[in-house]
CSV table of C-alpha atoms and ligand atoms in Angstrom, one decimal:
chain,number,residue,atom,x,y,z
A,1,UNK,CA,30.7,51.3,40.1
A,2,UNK,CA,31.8,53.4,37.0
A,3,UNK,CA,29.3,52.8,33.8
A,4,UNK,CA,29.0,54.9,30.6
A,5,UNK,CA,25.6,57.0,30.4
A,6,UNK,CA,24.9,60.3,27.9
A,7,UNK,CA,24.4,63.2,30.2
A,8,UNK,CA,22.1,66.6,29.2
A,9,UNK,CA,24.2,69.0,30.3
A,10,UNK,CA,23.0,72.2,28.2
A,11,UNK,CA,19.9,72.4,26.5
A,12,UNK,CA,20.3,72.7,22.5
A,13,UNK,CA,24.0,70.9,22.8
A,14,UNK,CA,23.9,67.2,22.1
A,15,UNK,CA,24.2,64.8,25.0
A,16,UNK,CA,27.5,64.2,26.8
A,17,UNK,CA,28.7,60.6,26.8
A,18,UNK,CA,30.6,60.3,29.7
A,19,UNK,CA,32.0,57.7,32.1
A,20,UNK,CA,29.9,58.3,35.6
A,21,UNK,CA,29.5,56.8,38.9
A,22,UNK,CA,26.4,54.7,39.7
A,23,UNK,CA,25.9,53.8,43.9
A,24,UNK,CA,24.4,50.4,44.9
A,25,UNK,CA,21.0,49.9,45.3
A,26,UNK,CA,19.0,51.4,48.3
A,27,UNK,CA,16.8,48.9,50.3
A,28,UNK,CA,13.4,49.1,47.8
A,29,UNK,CA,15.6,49.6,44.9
A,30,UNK,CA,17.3,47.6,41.7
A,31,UNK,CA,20.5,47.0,40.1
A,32,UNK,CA,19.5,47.0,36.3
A,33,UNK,CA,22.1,46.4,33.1
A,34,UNK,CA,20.1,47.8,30.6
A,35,UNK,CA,20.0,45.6,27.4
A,36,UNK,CA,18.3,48.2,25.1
A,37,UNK,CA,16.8,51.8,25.4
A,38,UNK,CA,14.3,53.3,22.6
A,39,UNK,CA,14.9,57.0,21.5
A,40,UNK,CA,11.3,58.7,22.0
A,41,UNK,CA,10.7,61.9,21.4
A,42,UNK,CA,10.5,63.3,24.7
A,43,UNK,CA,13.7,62.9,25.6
A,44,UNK,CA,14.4,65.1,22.3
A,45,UNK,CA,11.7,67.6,23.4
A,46,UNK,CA,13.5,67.6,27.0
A,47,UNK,CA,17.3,68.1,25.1
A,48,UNK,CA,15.7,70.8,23.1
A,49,UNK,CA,14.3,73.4,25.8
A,50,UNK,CA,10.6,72.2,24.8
A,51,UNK,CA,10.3,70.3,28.1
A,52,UNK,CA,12.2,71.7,31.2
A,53,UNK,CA,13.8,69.1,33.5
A,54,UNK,CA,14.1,70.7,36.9
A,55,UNK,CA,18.4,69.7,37.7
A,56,UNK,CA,21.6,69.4,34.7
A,57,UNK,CA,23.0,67.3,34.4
A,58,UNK,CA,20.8,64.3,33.9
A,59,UNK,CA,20.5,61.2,32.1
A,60,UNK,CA,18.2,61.1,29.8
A,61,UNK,CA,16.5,57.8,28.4
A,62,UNK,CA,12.9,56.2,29.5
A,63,UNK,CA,11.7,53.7,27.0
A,64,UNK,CA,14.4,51.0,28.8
A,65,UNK,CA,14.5,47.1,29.5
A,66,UNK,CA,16.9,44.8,31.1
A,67,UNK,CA,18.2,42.7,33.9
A,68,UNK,CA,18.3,42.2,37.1
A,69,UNK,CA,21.6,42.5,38.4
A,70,UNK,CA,21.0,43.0,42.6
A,71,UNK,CA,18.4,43.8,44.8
A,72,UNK,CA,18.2,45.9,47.9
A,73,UNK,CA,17.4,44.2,51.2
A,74,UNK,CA,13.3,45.5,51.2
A,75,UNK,CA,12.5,44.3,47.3
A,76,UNK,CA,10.0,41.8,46.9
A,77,UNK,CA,8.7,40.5,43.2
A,78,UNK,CA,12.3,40.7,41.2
A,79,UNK,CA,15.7,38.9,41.9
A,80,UNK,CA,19.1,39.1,40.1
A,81,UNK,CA,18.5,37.3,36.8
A,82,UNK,CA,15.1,39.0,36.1
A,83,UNK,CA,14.5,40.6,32.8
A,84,UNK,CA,12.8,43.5,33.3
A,85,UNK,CA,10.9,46.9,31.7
A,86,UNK,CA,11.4,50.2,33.5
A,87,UNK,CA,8.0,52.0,33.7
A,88,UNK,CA,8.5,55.6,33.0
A,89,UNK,CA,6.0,56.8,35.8
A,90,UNK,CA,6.4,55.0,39.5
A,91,UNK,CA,3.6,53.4,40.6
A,92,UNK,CA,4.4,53.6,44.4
A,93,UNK,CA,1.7,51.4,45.2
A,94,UNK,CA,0.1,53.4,48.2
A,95,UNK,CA,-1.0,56.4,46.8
A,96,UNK,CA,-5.0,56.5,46.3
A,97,UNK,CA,-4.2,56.2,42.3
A,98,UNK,CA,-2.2,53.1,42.8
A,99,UNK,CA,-4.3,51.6,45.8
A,100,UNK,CA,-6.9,51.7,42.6
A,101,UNK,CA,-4.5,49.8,39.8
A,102,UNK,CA,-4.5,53.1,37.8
A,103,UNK,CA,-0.5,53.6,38.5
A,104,UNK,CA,-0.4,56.2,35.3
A,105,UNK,CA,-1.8,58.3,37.8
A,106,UNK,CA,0.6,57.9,40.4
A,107,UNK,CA,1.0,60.7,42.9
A,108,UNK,CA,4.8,60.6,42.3
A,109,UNK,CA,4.6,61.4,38.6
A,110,UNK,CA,4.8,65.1,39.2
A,111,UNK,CA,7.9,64.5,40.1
A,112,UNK,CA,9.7,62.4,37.1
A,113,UNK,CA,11.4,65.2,35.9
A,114,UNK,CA,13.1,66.3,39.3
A,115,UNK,CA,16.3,63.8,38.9
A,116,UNK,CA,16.4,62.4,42.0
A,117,UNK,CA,15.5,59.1,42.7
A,118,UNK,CA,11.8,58.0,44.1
A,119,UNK,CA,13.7,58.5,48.1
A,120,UNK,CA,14.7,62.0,46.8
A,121,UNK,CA,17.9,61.5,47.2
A,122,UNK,CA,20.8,60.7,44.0
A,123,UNK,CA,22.8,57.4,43.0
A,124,UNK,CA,24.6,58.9,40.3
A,125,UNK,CA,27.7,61.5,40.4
A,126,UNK,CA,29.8,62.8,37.3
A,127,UNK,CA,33.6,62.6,37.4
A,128,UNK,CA,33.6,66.5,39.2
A,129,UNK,CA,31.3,65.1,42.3
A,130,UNK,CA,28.3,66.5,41.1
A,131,UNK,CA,24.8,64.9,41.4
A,132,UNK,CA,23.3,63.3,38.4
A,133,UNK,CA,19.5,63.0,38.2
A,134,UNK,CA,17.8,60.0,36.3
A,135,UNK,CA,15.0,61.2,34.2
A,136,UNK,CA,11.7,59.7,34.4
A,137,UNK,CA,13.3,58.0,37.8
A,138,UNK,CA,14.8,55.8,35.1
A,139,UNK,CA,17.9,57.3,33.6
A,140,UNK,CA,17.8,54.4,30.6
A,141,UNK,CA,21.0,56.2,28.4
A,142,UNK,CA,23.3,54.2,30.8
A,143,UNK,CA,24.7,50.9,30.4
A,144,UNK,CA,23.5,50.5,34.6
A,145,UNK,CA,21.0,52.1,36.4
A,146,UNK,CA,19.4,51.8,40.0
A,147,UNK,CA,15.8,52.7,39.9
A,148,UNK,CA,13.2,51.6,42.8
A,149,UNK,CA,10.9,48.9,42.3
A,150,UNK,CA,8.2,51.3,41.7
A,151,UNK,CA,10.0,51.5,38.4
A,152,UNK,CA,9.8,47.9,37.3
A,153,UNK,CA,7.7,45.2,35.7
A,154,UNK,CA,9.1,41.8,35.3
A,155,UNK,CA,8.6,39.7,32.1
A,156,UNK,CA,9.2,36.5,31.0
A,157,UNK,CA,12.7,35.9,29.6
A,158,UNK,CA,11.8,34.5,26.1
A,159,UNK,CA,11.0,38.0,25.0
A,160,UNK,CA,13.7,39.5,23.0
A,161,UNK,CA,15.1,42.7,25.4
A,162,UNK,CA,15.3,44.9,22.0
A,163,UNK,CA,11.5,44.5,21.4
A,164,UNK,CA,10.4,44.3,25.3
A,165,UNK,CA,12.3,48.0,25.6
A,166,UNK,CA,9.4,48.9,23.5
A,167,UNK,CA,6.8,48.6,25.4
A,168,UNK,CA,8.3,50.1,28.0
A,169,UNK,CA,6.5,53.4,26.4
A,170,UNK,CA,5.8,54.1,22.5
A,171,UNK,CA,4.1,50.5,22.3
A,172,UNK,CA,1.7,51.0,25.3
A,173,UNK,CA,1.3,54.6,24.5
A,174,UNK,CA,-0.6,54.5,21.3
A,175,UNK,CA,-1.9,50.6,21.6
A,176,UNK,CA,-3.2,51.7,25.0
A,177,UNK,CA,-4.6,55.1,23.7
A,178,UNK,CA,-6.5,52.9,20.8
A,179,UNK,CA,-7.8,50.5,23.2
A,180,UNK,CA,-8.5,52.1,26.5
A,181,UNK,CA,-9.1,55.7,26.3
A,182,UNK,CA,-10.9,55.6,22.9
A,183,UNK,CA,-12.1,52.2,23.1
A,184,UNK,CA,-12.1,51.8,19.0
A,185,UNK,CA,-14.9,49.4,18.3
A,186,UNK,CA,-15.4,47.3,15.2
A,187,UNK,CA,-16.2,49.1,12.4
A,188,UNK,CA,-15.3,52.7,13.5
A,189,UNK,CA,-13.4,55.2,11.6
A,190,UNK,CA,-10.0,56.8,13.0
A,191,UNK,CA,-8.0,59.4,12.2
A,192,UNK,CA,-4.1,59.5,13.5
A,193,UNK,CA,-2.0,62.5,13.0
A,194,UNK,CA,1.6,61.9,13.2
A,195,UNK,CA,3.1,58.7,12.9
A,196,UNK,CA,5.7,58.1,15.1
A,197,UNK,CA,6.2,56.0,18.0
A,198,UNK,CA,3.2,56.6,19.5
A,199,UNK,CA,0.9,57.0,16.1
A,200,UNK,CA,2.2,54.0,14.3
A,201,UNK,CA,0.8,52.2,17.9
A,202,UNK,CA,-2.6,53.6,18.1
A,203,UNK,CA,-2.6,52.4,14.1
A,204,UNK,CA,-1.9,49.5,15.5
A,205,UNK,CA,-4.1,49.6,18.6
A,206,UNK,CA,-7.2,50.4,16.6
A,207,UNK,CA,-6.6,47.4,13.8
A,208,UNK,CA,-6.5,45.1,17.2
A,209,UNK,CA,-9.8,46.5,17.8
A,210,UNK,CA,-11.3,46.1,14.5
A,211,UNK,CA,-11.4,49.7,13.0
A,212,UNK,CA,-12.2,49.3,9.2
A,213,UNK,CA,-10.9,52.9,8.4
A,214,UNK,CA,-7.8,53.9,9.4
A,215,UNK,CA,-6.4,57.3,8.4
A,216,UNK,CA,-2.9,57.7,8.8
A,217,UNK,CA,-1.5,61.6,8.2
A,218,UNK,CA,1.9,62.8,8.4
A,219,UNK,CA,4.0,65.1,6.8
A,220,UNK,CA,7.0,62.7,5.9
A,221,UNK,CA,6.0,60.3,2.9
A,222,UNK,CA,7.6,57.2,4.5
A,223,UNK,CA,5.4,57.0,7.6
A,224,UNK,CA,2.1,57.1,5.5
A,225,UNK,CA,3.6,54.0,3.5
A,226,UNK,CA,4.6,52.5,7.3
A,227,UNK,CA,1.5,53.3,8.3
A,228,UNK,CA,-0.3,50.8,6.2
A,229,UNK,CA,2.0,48.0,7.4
A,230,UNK,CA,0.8,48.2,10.1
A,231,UNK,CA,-3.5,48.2,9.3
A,232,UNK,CA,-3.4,52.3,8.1
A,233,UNK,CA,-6.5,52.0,5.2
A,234,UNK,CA,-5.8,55.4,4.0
A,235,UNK,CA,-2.7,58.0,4.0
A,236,UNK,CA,-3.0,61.5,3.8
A,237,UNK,CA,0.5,63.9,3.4
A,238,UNK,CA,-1.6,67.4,4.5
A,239,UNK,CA,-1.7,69.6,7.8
A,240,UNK,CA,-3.9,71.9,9.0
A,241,UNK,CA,-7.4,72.8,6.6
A,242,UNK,CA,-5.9,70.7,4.0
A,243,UNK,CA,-5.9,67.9,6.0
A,244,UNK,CA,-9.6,68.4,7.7
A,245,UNK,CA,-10.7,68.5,4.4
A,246,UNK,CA,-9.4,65.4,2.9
A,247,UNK,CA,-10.6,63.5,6.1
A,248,UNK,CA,-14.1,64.9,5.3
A,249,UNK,CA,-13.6,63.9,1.8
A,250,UNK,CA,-13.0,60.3,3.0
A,251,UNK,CA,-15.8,59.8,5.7
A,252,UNK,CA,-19.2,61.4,3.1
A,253,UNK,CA,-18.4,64.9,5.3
A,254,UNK,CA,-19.4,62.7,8.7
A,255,UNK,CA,-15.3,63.1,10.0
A,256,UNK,CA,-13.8,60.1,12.3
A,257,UNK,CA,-15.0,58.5,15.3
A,258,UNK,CA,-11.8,59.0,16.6
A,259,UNK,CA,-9.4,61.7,16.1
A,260,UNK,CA,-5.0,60.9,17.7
A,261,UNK,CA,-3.4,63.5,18.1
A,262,UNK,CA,0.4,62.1,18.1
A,263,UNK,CA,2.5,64.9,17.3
A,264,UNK,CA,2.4,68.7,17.9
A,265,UNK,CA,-0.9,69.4,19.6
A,266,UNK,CA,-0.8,73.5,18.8
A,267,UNK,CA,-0.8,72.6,15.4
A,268,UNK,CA,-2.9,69.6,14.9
A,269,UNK,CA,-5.8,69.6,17.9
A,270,UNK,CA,-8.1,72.2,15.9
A,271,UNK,CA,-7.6,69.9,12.5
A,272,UNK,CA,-8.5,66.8,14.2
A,273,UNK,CA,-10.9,68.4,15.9
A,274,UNK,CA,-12.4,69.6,13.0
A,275,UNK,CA,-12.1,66.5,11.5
A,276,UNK,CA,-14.1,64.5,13.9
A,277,UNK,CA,-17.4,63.3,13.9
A,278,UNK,CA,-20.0,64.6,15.9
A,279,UNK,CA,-19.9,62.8,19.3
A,280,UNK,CA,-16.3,61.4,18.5
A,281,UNK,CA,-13.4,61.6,20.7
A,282,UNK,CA,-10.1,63.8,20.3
A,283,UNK,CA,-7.3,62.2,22.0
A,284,UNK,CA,-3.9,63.8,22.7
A,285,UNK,CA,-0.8,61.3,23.4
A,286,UNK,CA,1.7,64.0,22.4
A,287,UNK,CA,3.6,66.8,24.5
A,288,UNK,CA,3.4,69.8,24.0
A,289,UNK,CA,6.1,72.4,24.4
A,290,UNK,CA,6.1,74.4,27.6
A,291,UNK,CA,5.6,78.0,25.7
A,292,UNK,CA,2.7,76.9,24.3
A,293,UNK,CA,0.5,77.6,27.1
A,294,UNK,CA,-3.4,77.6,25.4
A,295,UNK,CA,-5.2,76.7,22.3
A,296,UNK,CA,-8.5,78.1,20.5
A,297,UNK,CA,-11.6,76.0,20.5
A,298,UNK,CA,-14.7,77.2,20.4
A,299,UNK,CA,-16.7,76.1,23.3
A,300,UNK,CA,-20.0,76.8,21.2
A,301,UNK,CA,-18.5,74.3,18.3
A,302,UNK,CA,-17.7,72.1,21.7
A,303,UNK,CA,-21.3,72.2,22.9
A,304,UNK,CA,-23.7,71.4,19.5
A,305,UNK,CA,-20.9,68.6,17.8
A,306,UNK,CA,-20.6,67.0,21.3
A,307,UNK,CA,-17.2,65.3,20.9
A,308,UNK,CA,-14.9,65.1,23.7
A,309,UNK,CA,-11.5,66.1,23.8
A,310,UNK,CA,-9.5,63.7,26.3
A,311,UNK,CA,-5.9,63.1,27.1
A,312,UNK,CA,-4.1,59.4,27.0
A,313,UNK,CA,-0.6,59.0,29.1
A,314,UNK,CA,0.7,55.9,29.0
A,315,UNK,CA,-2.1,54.7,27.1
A,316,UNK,CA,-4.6,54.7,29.9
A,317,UNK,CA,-3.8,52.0,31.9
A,318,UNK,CA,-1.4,50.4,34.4
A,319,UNK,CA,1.8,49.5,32.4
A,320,UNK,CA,1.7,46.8,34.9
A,321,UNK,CA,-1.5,45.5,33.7
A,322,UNK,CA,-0.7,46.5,30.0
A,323,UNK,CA,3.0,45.4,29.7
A,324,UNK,CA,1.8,42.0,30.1
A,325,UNK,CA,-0.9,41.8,27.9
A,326,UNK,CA,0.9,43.6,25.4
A,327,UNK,CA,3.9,41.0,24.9
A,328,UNK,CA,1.4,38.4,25.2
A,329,UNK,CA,-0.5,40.3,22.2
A,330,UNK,CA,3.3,40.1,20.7
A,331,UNK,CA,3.7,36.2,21.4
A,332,UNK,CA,0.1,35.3,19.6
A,333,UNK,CA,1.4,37.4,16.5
A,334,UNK,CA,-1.1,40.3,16.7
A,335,UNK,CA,0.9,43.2,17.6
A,336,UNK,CA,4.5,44.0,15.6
A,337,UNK,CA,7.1,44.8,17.5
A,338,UNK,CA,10.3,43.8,16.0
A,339,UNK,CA,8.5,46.1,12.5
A,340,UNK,CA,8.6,49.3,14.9
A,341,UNK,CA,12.4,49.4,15.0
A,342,UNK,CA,14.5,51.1,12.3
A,343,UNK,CA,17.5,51.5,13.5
A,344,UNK,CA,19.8,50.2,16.4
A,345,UNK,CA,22.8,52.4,17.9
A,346,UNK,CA,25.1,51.8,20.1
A,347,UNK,CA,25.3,54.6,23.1
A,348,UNK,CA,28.1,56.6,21.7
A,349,UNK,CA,26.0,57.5,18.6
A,350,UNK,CA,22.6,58.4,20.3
A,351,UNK,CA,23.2,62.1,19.3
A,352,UNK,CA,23.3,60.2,15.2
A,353,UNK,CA,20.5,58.5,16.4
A,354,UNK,CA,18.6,62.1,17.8
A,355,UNK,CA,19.6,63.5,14.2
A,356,UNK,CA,17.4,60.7,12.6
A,357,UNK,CA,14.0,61.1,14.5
A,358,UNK,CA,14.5,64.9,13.7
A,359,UNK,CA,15.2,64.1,10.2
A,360,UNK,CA,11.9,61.4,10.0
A,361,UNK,CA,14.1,58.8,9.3
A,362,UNK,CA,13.3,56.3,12.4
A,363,UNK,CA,10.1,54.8,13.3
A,364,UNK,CA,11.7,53.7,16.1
A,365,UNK,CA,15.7,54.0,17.0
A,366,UNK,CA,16.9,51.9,19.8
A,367,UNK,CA,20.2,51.9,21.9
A,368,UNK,CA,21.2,48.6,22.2
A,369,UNK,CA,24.1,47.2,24.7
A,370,UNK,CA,26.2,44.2,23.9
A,371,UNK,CA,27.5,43.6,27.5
B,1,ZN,ZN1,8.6,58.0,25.5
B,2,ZN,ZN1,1.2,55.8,43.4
């Protein structure tokens, strides 16, 4: 079938909306019309060079939701109707990652910025005959996509398909990075650098669990004043020293339990570092560009503080465990979702809605389909 999806074609020129064609399903695979599709940074990082994609072109877009449209003759666990989130790693169920629940460590997830589909083969072809790959094995900038039940988590239908896009990766992200790789405990202190889509979450994630101070530091005003809608205690506008400092200030020189590191990690790890108590946790949610190969820590400062320094990708735990529990978090009113989103677009203003998250003006911009 023909559908409309925004193609990367050429790193540093915006996306290319263009009519392509989209194959049927394979066997283990899913007809999905896509309801709504968040704009997360990564996809930004991937149009800008920061993050190299293996194939061009591609469509873009990973933070998707929808419906089931048709099934291929192997799929068990979704039918047409289904309302859906597209997970943005695979859990193929058989590899020893998935065989333990932890599918964020799917064996396949190398291989989410190839373009193929999880078979390795393509569904999608531009109007010259040339493959298109599907980024993340998800390809969400479409108004269709076809993506192999690896790929998909099935929710109930009451929840609006704007919000349920959501958690499809931001939400679970920093929630799941408070939660389940920190594990935030009542009365802790955090620190969260950058608030965007994943920082406003672990904000989030660590008033769920009860932190009593929650520093919230970014560079754009508006996020610090976001920030405490959504549990921040304290907002700091400083980088680097300045902003070590000031955390110091606020915690009698002890520094946070808990140090996010949600945007820029070559800029930002040694300052939250810094700014960490001794014994805390450092987490990282946020990419890094790929000419940024090292940073500087000093092991000895490693050794006699005793923090650790640990990563968080999709917040730590199974989206198919944490999808769930997030929307019912959602339904009993303790986690915002509808708050996160700033603007809507529809897809032939996504590169409008690229300039705003470079600008700081979305916490969260979503593409959103009236089909
Ligand atoms: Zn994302
Ligand atoms: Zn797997």
């Amino acid at each position: 079938m023909d559908i409309l999806a925004a193609l990367f074609r050429e790193v540093g020129a915006p996306v290319s909306v263009e009519r392509i064609k989209l194959d049927p399903p394979a066997p283990t695979e899913i007809l999905v019309r896509i309801a709504a599709v968040g704009l997360c940074r990564t996809d930004y990082h991937v149009m800008r060079g920061e993050r190299r994609v293996a194939m061009q072109p591609m469509v873009l877009g990973h933070e998707a939701a929808g419906v089931v449209e048709e099934v291929g003759a192997a799929v068990s666990g979704a039918k047409p109707g289904d309302h859906v989130v597209l997970t943005f790693i695979p859990g193929c169920g058989t590899c020893r990652w998935c065989r333990r629940g932890l599918h964020h460590f799917c064996a396949e997830g190398p291989r989410i910025t190839q373009g193929p589909q999880l078979d390795g083969t393509y569904r999608r072809r531009d109007r010259a005959g040339a493959d298109v790959g599907a980024f993340c094995m998800v390809g969400g900038f479409a108004e269709r996509t076809v993506v192999d039940q690896a790929s998909v988590v099935v929710i109930d239908r009451d929840i609006p398909l704007d919000l349920a896009s959501l958690v499809a990766c931001g939400v679970p992200a920093g929630v799941g990075a408070a939660r389940h790789r920190a594990r935030v405990r009542r009365g802790e202190s955090v620190l969260v650098v950058g608030c965007g889509g994943d920082g406003m979450n672990v904000v989030q994630g660590a008033a769920l669990n009860g932190a009593t101070k929650i520093i919230a530091a970014d560079i754009v005003r508006a996020k610090i004043d976001w920030a405490r809608d959504f549990g921040a205690t304290h907002g700091l506008i400083a980088q680097g020293d300045r902003l070590t400092h000031a955390v110091l200030e606020l915690t009698d020189g002890i520094g946070v339990d808990h140090a996010f590191v949600c945007i820029n990690p070559p800029e930002t790890l040694l300052p939250a570092f810094r700014a960490t108590a001794k014994g805390g946790n450092v987490v990282v949610t946020a990419l890094t560009p790929d000419s940024v190969s090292e940073i500087k820590i000093s092991p000895l400062e490693l050794l006699v503080t005793q923090k650790a320094i640990m990563g968080a990708v999709y917040g730590f735990a199974s989206p198919r465990v944490q999808i769930p529990e997030l929307l019912m978090l959602y339904r009993q009113g303790a986690l915002k979702l509808r708050e996160l989103i700033t603007r809507t677009y529809r897809l032939d203003e996504i590169n409008r809605g690229y300039a705003d998250l470079d600008a700081g003006r979305n916490l969260r911009g979503v593409v959103v389909f009236d089909h």
